[in-house]
PDB file of C-alpha atoms in Angstrom:
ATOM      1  CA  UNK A   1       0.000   0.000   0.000  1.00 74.00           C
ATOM      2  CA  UNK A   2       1.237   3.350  -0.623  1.00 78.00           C
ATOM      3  CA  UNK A   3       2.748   5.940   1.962  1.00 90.00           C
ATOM      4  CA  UNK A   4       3.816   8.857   2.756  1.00 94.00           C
ATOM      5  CA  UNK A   5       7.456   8.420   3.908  1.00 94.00           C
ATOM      6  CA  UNK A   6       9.489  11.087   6.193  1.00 95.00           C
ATOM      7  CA  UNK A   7      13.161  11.426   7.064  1.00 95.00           C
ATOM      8  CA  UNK A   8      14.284  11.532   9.527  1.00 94.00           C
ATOM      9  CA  UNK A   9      12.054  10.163  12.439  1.00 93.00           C
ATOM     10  CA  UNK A  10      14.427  12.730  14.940  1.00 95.00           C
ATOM     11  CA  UNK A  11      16.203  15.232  14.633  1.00 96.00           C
ATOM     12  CA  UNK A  12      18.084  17.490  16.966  1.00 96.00           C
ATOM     13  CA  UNK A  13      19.661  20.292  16.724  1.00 96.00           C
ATOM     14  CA  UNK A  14      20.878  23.330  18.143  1.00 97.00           C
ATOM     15  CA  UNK A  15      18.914  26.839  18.254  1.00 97.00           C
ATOM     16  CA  UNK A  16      19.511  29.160  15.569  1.00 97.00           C
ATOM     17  CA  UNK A  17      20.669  26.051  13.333  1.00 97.00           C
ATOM     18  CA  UNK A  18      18.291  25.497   9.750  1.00 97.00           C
ATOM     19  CA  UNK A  19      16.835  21.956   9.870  1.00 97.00           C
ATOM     20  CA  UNK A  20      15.037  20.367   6.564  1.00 97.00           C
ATOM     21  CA  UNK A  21      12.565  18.010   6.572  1.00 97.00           C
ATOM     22  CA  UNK A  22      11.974  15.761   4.340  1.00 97.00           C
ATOM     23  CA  UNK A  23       8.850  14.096   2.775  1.00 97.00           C
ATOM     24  CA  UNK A  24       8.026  11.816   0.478  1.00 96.00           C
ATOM     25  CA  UNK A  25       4.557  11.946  -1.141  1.00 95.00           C
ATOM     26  CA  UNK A  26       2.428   9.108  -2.036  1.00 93.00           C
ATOM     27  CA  UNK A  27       3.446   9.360  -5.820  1.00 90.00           C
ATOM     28  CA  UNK A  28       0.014  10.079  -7.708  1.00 88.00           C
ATOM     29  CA  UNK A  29      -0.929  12.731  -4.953  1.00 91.00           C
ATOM     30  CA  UNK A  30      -1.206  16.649  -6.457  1.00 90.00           C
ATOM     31  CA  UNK A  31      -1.826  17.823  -2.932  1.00 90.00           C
ATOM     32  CA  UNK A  32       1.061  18.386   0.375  1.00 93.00           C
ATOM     33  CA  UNK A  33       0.881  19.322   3.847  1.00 93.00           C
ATOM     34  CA  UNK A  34       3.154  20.232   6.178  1.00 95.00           C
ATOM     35  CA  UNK A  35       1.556  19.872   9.675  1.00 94.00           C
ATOM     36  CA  UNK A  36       3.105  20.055  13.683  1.00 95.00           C
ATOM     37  CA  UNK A  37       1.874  18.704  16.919  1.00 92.00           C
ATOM     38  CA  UNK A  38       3.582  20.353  19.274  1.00 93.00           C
ATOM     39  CA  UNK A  39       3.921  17.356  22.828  1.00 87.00           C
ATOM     40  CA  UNK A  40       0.715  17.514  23.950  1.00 82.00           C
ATOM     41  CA  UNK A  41      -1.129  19.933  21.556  1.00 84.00           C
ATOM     42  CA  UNK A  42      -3.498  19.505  18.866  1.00 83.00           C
ATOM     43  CA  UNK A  43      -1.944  18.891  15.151  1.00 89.00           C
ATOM     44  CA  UNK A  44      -1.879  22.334  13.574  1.00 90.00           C
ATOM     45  CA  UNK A  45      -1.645  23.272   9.922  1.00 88.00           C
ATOM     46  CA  UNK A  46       1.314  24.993   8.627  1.00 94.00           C
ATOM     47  CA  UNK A  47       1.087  25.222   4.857  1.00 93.00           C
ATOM     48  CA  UNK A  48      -0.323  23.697   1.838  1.00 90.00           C
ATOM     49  CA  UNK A  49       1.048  23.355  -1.379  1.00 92.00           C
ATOM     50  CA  UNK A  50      -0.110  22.965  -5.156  1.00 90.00           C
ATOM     51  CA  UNK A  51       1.161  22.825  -8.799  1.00 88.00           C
ATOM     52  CA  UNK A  52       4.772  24.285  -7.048  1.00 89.00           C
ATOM     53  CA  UNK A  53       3.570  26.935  -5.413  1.00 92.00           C
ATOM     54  CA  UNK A  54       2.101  27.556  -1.809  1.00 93.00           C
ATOM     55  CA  UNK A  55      -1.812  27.601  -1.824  1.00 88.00           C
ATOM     56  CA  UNK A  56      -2.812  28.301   1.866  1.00 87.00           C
ATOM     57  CA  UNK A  57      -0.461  29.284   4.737  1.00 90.00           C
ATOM     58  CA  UNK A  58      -1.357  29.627   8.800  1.00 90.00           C
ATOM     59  CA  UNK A  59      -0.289  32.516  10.668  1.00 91.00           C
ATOM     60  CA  UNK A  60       2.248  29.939  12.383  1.00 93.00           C
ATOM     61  CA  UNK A  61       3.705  29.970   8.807  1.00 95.00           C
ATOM     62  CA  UNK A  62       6.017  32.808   8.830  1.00 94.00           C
ATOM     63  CA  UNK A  63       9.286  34.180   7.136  1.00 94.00           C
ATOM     64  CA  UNK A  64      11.308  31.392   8.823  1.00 96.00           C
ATOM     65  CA  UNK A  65       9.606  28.555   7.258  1.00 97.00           C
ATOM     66  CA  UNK A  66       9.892  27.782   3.713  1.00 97.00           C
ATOM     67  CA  UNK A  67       8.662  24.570   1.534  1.00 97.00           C
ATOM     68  CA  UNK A  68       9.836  22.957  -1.654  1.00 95.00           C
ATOM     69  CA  UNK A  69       9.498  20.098  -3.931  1.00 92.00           C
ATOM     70  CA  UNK A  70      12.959  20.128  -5.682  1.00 87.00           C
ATOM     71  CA  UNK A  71      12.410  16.875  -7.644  1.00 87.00           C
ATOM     72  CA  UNK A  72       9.276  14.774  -8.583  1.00 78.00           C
ATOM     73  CA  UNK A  73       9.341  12.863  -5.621  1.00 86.00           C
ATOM     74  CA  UNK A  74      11.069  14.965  -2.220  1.00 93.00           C
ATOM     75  CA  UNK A  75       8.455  18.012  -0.285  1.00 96.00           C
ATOM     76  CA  UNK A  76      10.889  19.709   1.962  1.00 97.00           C
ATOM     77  CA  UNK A  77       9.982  21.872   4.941  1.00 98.00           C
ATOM     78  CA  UNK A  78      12.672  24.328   5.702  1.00 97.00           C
ATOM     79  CA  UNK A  79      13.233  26.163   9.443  1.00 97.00           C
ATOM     80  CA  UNK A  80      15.605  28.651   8.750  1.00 96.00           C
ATOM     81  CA  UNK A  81      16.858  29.446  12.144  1.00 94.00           C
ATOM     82  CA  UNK A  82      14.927  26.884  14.652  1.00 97.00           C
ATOM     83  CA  UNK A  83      13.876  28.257  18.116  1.00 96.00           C
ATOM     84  CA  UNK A  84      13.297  26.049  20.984  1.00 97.00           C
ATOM     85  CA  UNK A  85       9.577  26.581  20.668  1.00 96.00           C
ATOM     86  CA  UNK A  86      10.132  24.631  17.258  1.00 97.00           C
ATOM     87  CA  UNK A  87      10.725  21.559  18.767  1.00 97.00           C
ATOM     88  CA  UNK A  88       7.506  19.428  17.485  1.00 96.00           C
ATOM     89  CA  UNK A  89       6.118  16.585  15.740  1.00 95.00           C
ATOM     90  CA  UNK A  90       6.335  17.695  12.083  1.00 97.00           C
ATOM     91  CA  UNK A  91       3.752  15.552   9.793  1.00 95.00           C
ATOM     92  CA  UNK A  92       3.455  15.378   6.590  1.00 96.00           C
ATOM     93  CA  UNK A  93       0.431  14.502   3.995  1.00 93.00           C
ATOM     94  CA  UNK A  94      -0.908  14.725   0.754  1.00 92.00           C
ATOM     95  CA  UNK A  95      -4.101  13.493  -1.184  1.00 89.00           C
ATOM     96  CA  UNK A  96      -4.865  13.268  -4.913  1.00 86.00           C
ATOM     97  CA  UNK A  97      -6.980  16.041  -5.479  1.00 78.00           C
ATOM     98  CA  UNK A  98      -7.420  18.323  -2.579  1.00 70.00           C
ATOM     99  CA  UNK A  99     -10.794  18.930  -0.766  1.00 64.00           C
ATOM    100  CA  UNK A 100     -12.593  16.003  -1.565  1.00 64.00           C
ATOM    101  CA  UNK A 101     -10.757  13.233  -0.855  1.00 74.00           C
ATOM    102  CA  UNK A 102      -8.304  12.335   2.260  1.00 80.00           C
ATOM    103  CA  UNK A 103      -4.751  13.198   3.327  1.00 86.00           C
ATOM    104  CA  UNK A 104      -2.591  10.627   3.962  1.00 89.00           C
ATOM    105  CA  UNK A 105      -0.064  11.595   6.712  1.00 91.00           C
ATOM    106  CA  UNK A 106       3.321  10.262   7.392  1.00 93.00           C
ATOM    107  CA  UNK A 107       4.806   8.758  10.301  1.00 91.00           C
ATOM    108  CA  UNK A 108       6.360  12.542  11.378  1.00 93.00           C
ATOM    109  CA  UNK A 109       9.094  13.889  12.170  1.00 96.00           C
ATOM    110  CA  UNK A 110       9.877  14.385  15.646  1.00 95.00           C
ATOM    111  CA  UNK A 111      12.075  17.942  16.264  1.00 97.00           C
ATOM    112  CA  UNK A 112      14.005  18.656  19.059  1.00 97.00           C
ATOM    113  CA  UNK A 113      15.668  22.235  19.202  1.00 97.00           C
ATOM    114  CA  UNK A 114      18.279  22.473  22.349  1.00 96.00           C
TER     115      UNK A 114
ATOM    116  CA  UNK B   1     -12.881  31.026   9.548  1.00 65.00           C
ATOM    117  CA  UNK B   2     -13.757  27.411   9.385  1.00 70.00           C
ATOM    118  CA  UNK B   3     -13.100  25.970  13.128  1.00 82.00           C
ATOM    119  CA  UNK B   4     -13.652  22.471  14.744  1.00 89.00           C
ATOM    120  CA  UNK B   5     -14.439  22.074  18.628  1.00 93.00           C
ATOM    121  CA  UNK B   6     -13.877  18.854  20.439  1.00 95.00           C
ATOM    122  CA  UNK B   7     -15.266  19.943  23.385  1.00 94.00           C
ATOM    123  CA  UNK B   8     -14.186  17.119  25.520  1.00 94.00           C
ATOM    124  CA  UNK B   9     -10.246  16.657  26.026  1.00 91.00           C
ATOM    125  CA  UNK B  10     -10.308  13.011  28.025  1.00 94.00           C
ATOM    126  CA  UNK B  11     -13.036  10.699  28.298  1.00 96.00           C
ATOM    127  CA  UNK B  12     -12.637   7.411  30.219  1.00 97.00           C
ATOM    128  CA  UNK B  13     -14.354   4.086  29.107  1.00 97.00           C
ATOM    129  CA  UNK B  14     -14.972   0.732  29.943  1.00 97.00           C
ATOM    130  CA  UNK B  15     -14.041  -2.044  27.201  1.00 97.00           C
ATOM    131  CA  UNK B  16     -17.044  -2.622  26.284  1.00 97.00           C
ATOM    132  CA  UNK B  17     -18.970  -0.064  26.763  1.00 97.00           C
ATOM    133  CA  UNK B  18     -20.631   2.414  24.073  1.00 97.00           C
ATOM    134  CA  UNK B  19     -18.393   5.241  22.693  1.00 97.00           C
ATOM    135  CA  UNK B  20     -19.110   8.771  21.907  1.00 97.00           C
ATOM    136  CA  UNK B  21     -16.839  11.323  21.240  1.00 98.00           C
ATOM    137  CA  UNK B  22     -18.082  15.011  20.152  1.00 97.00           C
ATOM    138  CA  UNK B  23     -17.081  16.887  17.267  1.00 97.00           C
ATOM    139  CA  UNK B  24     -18.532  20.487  16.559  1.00 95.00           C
ATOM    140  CA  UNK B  25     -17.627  22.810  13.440  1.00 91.00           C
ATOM    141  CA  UNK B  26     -18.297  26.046  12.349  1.00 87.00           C
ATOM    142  CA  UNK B  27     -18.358  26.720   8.535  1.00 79.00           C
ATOM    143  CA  UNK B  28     -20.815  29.050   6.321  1.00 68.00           C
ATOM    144  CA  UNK B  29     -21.275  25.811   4.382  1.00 72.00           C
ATOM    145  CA  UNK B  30     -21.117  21.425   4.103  1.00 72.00           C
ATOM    146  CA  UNK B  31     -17.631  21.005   4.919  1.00 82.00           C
ATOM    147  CA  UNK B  32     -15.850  17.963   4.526  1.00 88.00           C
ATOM    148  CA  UNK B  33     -14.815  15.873   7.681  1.00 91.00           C
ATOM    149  CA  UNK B  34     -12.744  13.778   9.027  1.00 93.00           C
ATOM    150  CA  UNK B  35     -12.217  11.391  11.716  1.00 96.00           C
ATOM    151  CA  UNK B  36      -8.794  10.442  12.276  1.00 95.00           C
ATOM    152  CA  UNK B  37      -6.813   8.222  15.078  1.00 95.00           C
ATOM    153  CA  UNK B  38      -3.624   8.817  16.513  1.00 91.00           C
ATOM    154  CA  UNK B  39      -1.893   6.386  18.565  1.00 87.00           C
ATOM    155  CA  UNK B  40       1.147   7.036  20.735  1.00 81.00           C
ATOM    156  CA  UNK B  41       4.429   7.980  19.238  1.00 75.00           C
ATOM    157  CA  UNK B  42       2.771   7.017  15.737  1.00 78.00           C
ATOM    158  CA  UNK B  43       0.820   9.204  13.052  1.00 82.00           C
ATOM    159  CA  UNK B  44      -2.843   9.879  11.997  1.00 89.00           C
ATOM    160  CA  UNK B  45      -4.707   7.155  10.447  1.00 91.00           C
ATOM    161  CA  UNK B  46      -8.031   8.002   9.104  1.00 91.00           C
ATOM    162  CA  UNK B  47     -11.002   6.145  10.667  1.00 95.00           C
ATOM    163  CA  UNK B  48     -13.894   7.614   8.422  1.00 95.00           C
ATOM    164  CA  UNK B  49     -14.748  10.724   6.702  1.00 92.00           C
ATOM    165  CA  UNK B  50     -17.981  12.885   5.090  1.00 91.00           C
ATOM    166  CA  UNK B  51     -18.773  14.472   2.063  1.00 86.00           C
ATOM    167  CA  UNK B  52     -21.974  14.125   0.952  1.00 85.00           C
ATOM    168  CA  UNK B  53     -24.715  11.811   0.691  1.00 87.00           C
ATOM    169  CA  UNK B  54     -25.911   9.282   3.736  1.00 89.00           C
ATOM    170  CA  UNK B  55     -25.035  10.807   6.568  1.00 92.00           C
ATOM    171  CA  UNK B  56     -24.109   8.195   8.793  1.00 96.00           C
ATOM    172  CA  UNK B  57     -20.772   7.176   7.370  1.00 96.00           C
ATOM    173  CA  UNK B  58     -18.901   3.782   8.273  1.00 96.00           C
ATOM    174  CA  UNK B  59     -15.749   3.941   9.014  1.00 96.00           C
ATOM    175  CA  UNK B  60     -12.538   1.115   9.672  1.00 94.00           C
ATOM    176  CA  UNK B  61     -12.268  -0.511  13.168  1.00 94.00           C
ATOM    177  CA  UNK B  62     -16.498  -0.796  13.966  1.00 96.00           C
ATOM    178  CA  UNK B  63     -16.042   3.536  14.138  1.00 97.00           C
ATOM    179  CA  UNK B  64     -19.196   5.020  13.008  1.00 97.00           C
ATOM    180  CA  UNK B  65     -20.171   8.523  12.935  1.00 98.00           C
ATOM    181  CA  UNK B  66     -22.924  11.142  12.311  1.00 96.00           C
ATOM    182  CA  UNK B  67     -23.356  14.280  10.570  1.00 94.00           C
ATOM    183  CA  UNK B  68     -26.204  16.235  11.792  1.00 94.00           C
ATOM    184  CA  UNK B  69     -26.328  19.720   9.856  1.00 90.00           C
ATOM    185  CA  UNK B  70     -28.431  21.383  12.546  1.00 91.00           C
ATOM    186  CA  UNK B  71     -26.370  20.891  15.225  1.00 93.00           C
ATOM    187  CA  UNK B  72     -23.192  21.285  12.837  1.00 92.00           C
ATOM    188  CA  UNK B  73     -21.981  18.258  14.130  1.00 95.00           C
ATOM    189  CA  UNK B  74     -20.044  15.264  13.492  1.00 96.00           C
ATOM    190  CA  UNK B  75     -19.868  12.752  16.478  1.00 98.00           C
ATOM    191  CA  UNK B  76     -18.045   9.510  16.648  1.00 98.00           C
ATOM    192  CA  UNK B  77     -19.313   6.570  17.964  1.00 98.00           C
ATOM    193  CA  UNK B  78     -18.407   2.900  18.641  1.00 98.00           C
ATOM    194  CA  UNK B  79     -20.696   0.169  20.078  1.00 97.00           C
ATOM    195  CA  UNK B  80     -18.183  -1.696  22.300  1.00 97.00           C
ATOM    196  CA  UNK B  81     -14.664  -0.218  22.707  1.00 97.00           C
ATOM    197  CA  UNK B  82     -11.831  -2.545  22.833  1.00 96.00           C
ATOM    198  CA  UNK B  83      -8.629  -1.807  25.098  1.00 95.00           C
ATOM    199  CA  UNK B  84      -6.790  -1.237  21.631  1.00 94.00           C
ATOM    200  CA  UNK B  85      -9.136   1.925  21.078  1.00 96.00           C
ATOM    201  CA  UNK B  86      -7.141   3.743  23.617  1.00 96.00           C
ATOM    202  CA  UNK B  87      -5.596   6.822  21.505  1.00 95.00           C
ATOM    203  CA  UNK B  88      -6.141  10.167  20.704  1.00 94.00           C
ATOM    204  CA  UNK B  89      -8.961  10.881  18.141  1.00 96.00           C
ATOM    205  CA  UNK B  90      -8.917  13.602  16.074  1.00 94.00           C
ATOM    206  CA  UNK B  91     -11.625  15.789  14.191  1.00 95.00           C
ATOM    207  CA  UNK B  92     -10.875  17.668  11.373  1.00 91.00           C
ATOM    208  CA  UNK B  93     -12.745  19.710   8.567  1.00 87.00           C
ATOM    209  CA  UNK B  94     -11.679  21.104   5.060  1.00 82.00           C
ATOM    210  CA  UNK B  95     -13.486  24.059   4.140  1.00 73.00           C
ATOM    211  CA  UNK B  96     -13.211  25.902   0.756  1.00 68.00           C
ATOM    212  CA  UNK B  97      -9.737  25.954   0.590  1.00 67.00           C
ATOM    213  CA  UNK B  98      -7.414  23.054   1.041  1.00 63.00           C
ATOM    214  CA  UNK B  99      -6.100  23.448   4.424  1.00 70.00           C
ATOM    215  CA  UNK B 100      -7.412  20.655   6.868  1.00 79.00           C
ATOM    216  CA  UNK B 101      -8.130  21.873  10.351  1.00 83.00           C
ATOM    217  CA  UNK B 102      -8.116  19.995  13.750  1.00 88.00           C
ATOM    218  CA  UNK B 103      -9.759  20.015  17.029  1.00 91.00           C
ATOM    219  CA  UNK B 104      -7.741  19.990  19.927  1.00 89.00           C
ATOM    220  CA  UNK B 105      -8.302  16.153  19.903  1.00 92.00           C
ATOM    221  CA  UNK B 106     -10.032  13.875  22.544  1.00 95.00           C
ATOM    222  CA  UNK B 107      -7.567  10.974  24.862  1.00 94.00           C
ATOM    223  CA  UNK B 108      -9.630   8.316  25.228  1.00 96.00           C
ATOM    224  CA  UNK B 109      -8.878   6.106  27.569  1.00 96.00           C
ATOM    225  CA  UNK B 110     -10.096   1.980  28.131  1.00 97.00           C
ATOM    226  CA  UNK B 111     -10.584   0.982  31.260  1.00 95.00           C
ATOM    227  CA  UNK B 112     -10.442  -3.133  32.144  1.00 91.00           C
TER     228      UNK B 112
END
């Protein structure tokens, strides 16, 4: 059955350091998330993206995060300079064709900023 | 702004027993929803989800749940919870756009 794969399952690193996470979409799928839980907390949307561009963004979102899909296969979530308040479950989905049908999420990536 | 409540954080069950966990939304429309499960240390597996049509939806695992457009709700429900139920359960609604929101998600817990 297909997944959504995501490297690594932890990561730590130090404050001020840029982390990338890295997703790999179910292969068909048009549609990616990038999604935290921060221990404890509800899962919160970050950012949506579509046809290589972003198509929604939360106010959590800002100038320090950045997404891209630099091949046909890789969705990368970039933290520029990582605060210890960044240190969350980062989960990834995507679904074929948006709205109407279900995101698949990955296993997550667990962030730990020291 | 498209929101989803989940208005209790822990409930406690017997296995066994009946299961109903709450799920409230706001939207100026039908959103779509979602149901999902999320076990320790692991991700979110979908149980069930709405869209249109019947609105009692089946979902994996004996998970059922209702959507009740007056009430703008979307409650889970089992008939007998098993001690592998115990997890957090997530509710989550896509609106017009393509972000999917959660509620602050429900523990439950299975009691012997």
């Amino acid at each position: 059955e297909p997944e959504v794969t995501q490297t690594p399952s932890h990561q730590v690193t130090q404050m001020g350091q840029e982390v990338i996470l890295r997703c790999v979409p179910i292969s068909n799928h048009l549609y990616f998330y990038w999604y935290r839980q921060i221990l404890g907390q509800k899962v919160e949307f970050l950012v949506s993206f579509y046809n290589n561009e972003i198509s929604e963004k939360s106010e959590i979102f800002d100038d320090q995060f950045s997404v891209e899909r630099p091949d046909g296969s890789n969705f990368t979530l970039k933290i520029r300079s990582t605060k210890l308040e960044d240190s969350a479950m980062y989960f990834c989905a995507s679904s074929e064709f948006g709205r109407n049908t279900e995101a698949f999420f990955g296993q997550g990536t667990r962030l730990t900023v020291v | 702004a498209q929101s989803v409540t989940q208005p209790d954080i822990h409930i406690t069950v017997s296995e066994g027993a009946s299961l109903e966990l709450r799920c409230n939304y706001s939207y100026g429309a039908t959103p779509y929803l979602f149901w999902y499960v999320q076990s320790p240390g692991q991700g979110l597996q979908l149980l069930l989800k709405y869209f249109s049509g019947d609105t009692l939806v089946q979902g994996i695992k004996g998970f059922e749940a209702e959507f009740k457009r007056s009430q703008s709700s979307f409650n889970l429900r089992k008939p007998s919870v098993h001690w592998s139920d115990a997890a957090e359960y997530f509710c989550a609604v896509v609106g017009n756009n393509n972000d999917m929101r959660f509620g602050a998600g429900t523990r439950l817990t299975v009691k012997p």
